[in-house]
């Protein structure tokens, strides 16, 4: 159990440091326009993007995550690394990044994951597990609450489309909310 918690935190911290700290720091001081803006090519994905191209945030994030997973489980790590490579090749093909943007992001992600992995090797995580457990309960509760809030509206739409009985499309006269669907969701 402690090993899974460790994998999770090494991955999360690697992603945060590489993507939100290092990549944004580099982009603050160095701006390179994206290929689709710098060259006269048809934009497949974006319109009017002003963010810098180097280093690729997607490459940084996914290579950090894949490397962190690889350090704990080689088989799954290779699957995630393959996915990261394919995803970033598609970003080059779409004209969103230059190959050097992807390479720079990959290097940052891999180095960040290794650094965090070895830093976690040096500290004791026993005290950290209770904080993680409480955080997990809070996170799951908030996710379930969001699902509970959204489900009646989904059933309302499905009922209006004829996929559920018309009773699910009943709207409360005063509050204008899907009353029957909300009650069923609460009981389920």
CSV table of C-alpha atoms in Angstrom, one decimal:
chain,number,residue,atom,x,y,z
A,1,UNK,CA,0.0,0.0,0.0
A,2,UNK,CA,2.8,2.4,0.9
A,3,UNK,CA,4.5,1.6,-2.4
A,4,UNK,CA,1.4,2.7,-4.4
A,5,UNK,CA,1.2,5.9,-2.4
A,6,UNK,CA,4.8,6.5,-3.2
A,7,UNK,CA,4.3,5.9,-6.9
A,8,UNK,CA,1.4,8.3,-6.9
A,9,UNK,CA,3.3,11.1,-5.2
A,10,UNK,CA,6.5,10.7,-7.2
A,11,UNK,CA,4.4,10.9,-10.3
A,12,UNK,CA,2.3,13.9,-9.2
A,13,UNK,CA,5.2,15.9,-7.9
A,14,UNK,CA,7.3,15.2,-11.0
A,15,UNK,CA,4.5,16.4,-13.2
A,16,UNK,CA,3.9,19.5,-11.2
A,17,UNK,CA,7.6,20.5,-11.0
A,18,UNK,CA,8.4,19.7,-14.6
A,19,UNK,CA,5.2,21.2,-16.2
A,20,UNK,CA,4.1,24.0,-13.9
A,21,UNK,CA,7.5,25.2,-12.6
A,22,UNK,CA,10.3,24.4,-15.0
A,23,UNK,CA,8.4,24.7,-18.3
A,24,UNK,CA,6.7,27.9,-17.4
A,25,UNK,CA,10.0,29.4,-16.1
A,26,UNK,CA,11.6,28.7,-19.4
A,27,UNK,CA,8.7,30.1,-21.3
A,28,UNK,CA,8.7,33.2,-19.2
A,29,UNK,CA,12.2,34.1,-20.5
A,30,UNK,CA,12.2,32.5,-23.9
A,31,UNK,CA,9.4,32.7,-26.4
A,32,UNK,CA,9.3,30.8,-29.7
A,33,UNK,CA,6.1,31.0,-31.8
A,34,UNK,CA,4.5,27.7,-32.6
A,35,UNK,CA,5.2,26.4,-36.2
A,36,UNK,CA,1.6,27.0,-37.3
A,37,UNK,CA,2.0,30.7,-36.5
A,38,UNK,CA,5.6,31.1,-37.7
A,39,UNK,CA,5.0,29.4,-41.1
A,40,UNK,CA,2.2,29.6,-43.5
A,41,UNK,CA,0.6,26.2,-42.8
A,42,UNK,CA,-3.0,25.2,-42.3
A,43,UNK,CA,-3.9,25.1,-38.6
A,44,UNK,CA,-5.4,21.8,-37.8
A,45,UNK,CA,-5.9,22.3,-34.1
A,46,UNK,CA,-5.8,25.9,-32.7
A,47,UNK,CA,-6.7,29.3,-33.8
A,48,UNK,CA,-4.9,32.4,-32.4
A,49,UNK,CA,-2.6,30.7,-29.9
A,50,UNK,CA,-0.1,33.1,-28.3
A,51,UNK,CA,1.6,30.7,-25.9
A,52,UNK,CA,5.2,29.7,-26.6
A,53,UNK,CA,6.2,26.5,-28.3
A,54,UNK,CA,9.4,25.6,-26.4
A,55,UNK,CA,9.4,23.4,-24.4
A,56,UNK,CA,6.3,21.4,-25.0
A,57,UNK,CA,4.1,21.3,-21.9
A,58,UNK,CA,2.5,18.1,-23.1
A,59,UNK,CA,5.8,16.4,-23.6
A,60,UNK,CA,7.1,17.6,-20.2
A,61,UNK,CA,3.9,16.3,-18.4
A,62,UNK,CA,3.6,13.0,-20.2
A,63,UNK,CA,7.3,12.1,-20.1
A,64,UNK,CA,7.5,13.0,-16.4
A,65,UNK,CA,4.5,10.8,-15.7
A,66,UNK,CA,5.7,7.9,-17.9
A,67,UNK,CA,9.2,8.0,-16.4
A,68,UNK,CA,7.9,8.0,-12.8
A,69,UNK,CA,5.8,5.0,-13.6
A,70,UNK,CA,8.7,3.3,-15.4
A,71,UNK,CA,10.9,3.7,-12.4
A,72,UNK,CA,8.5,1.5,-10.4
A,73,UNK,CA,7.1,-0.8,-13.0
A,74,UNK,CA,9.1,-1.3,-16.2
A,75,UNK,CA,6.3,-3.0,-18.2
A,76,UNK,CA,3.7,-0.3,-17.5
A,77,UNK,CA,6.4,2.4,-17.9
A,78,UNK,CA,7.2,1.3,-21.4
A,79,UNK,CA,3.5,1.4,-22.3
A,80,UNK,CA,3.2,4.9,-21.0
A,81,UNK,CA,6.5,6.0,-22.6
A,82,UNK,CA,5.2,4.6,-26.0
A,83,UNK,CA,2.0,6.6,-25.5
A,84,UNK,CA,4.0,9.7,-24.7
A,85,UNK,CA,6.1,9.3,-27.8
A,86,UNK,CA,3.1,8.7,-30.1
A,87,UNK,CA,1.1,11.6,-28.6
A,88,UNK,CA,4.0,14.0,-29.1
A,89,UNK,CA,4.7,12.9,-32.6
A,90,UNK,CA,1.1,13.7,-33.4
A,91,UNK,CA,1.7,17.2,-32.0
A,92,UNK,CA,4.6,17.7,-34.5
A,93,UNK,CA,2.4,16.4,-37.4
A,94,UNK,CA,-0.4,18.8,-36.4
A,95,UNK,CA,2.1,21.8,-36.5
A,96,UNK,CA,1.7,22.6,-32.8
A,97,UNK,CA,5.4,21.9,-32.0
A,98,UNK,CA,8.8,21.7,-33.5
A,99,UNK,CA,10.7,18.4,-32.8
A,100,UNK,CA,13.1,20.3,-30.6
A,101,UNK,CA,10.1,21.4,-28.4
A,102,UNK,CA,9.2,17.8,-27.9
A,103,UNK,CA,12.8,16.8,-27.2
A,104,UNK,CA,13.2,19.6,-24.7
A,105,UNK,CA,10.0,18.8,-22.9
A,106,UNK,CA,10.9,15.1,-22.8
A,107,UNK,CA,14.3,15.8,-21.3
A,108,UNK,CA,12.8,18.1,-18.6
A,109,UNK,CA,10.2,15.5,-17.8
A,110,UNK,CA,12.6,12.6,-17.5
A,111,UNK,CA,15.1,14.5,-15.4
A,112,UNK,CA,12.4,15.8,-13.1
A,113,UNK,CA,11.0,12.3,-12.5
A,114,UNK,CA,14.4,10.9,-11.8
A,115,UNK,CA,15.2,13.7,-9.4
A,116,UNK,CA,11.9,13.3,-7.5
A,117,UNK,CA,12.3,9.5,-7.4
A,118,UNK,CA,15.7,9.7,-5.8
A,119,UNK,CA,14.6,12.5,-3.4
A,120,UNK,CA,11.8,10.3,-2.2
A,121,UNK,CA,14.3,7.5,-1.7
A,122,UNK,CA,16.0,9.7,0.9
A,123,UNK,CA,12.9,10.6,3.0
A,124,UNK,CA,10.6,8.5,5.2
A,125,UNK,CA,7.0,8.5,4.1
A,126,UNK,CA,5.4,6.8,7.2
A,127,UNK,CA,4.0,10.2,8.5
A,128,UNK,CA,2.9,11.2,5.0
A,129,UNK,CA,0.5,8.2,4.6
A,130,UNK,CA,-2.2,9.6,7.0
A,131,UNK,CA,-2.2,13.0,5.1
A,132,UNK,CA,-2.6,11.1,1.8
A,133,UNK,CA,-5.5,9.0,3.2
A,134,UNK,CA,-7.4,12.1,4.4
A,135,UNK,CA,-6.7,13.8,1.0
A,136,UNK,CA,-8.0,10.8,-0.8
A,137,UNK,CA,-11.3,10.7,1.2
A,138,UNK,CA,-11.8,14.4,0.5
A,139,UNK,CA,-11.1,14.1,-3.2
A,140,UNK,CA,-13.4,11.1,-3.6
A,141,UNK,CA,-16.2,12.9,-1.7
A,142,UNK,CA,-15.9,15.9,-3.9
A,143,UNK,CA,-15.9,13.8,-7.1
A,144,UNK,CA,-19.0,11.8,-6.0
A,145,UNK,CA,-20.7,15.1,-5.1
A,146,UNK,CA,-20.1,16.4,-8.6
A,147,UNK,CA,-21.4,13.2,-10.1
A,148,UNK,CA,-24.5,13.5,-8.0
A,149,UNK,CA,-25.1,17.1,-9.1
A,150,UNK,CA,-24.6,16.2,-12.8
A,151,UNK,CA,-26.5,13.0,-13.1
A,152,UNK,CA,-30.1,14.4,-12.9
A,153,UNK,CA,-29.3,16.8,-15.7
A,154,UNK,CA,-28.0,13.9,-17.8
A,155,UNK,CA,-31.1,11.9,-17.2
A,156,UNK,CA,-33.2,14.9,-18.0
A,157,UNK,CA,-31.6,15.2,-21.4
A,158,UNK,CA,-31.8,11.5,-22.0
A,159,UNK,CA,-35.5,11.6,-21.1
A,160,UNK,CA,-36.1,14.6,-23.5
A,161,UNK,CA,-34.4,12.5,-26.2
A,162,UNK,CA,-36.7,9.6,-25.5
A,163,UNK,CA,-34.0,7.3,-24.1
A,164,UNK,CA,-35.6,7.3,-20.6
A,165,UNK,CA,-39.2,7.5,-19.4
A,166,UNK,CA,-40.8,11.0,-19.6
A,167,UNK,CA,-41.0,11.1,-15.8
A,168,UNK,CA,-37.2,11.9,-15.7
A,169,UNK,CA,-37.9,15.1,-17.7
A,170,UNK,CA,-40.2,16.5,-14.9
A,171,UNK,CA,-39.0,19.9,-13.8
A,172,UNK,CA,-39.8,21.5,-10.5
A,173,UNK,CA,-42.2,24.4,-10.9
A,174,UNK,CA,-40.5,26.7,-8.4
A,175,UNK,CA,-36.8,25.8,-8.7
A,176,UNK,CA,-36.7,24.7,-12.3
A,177,UNK,CA,-34.5,21.7,-11.6
A,178,UNK,CA,-35.1,18.1,-12.7
A,179,UNK,CA,-37.0,17.0,-9.5
A,180,UNK,CA,-37.8,13.4,-10.2
A,181,UNK,CA,-34.3,12.6,-11.6
A,182,UNK,CA,-32.7,14.3,-8.6
A,183,UNK,CA,-34.7,12.2,-6.1
A,184,UNK,CA,-33.9,9.0,-8.0
A,185,UNK,CA,-30.2,10.0,-8.1
A,186,UNK,CA,-30.3,10.7,-4.3
A,187,UNK,CA,-31.9,7.3,-3.6
A,188,UNK,CA,-29.5,5.4,-5.9
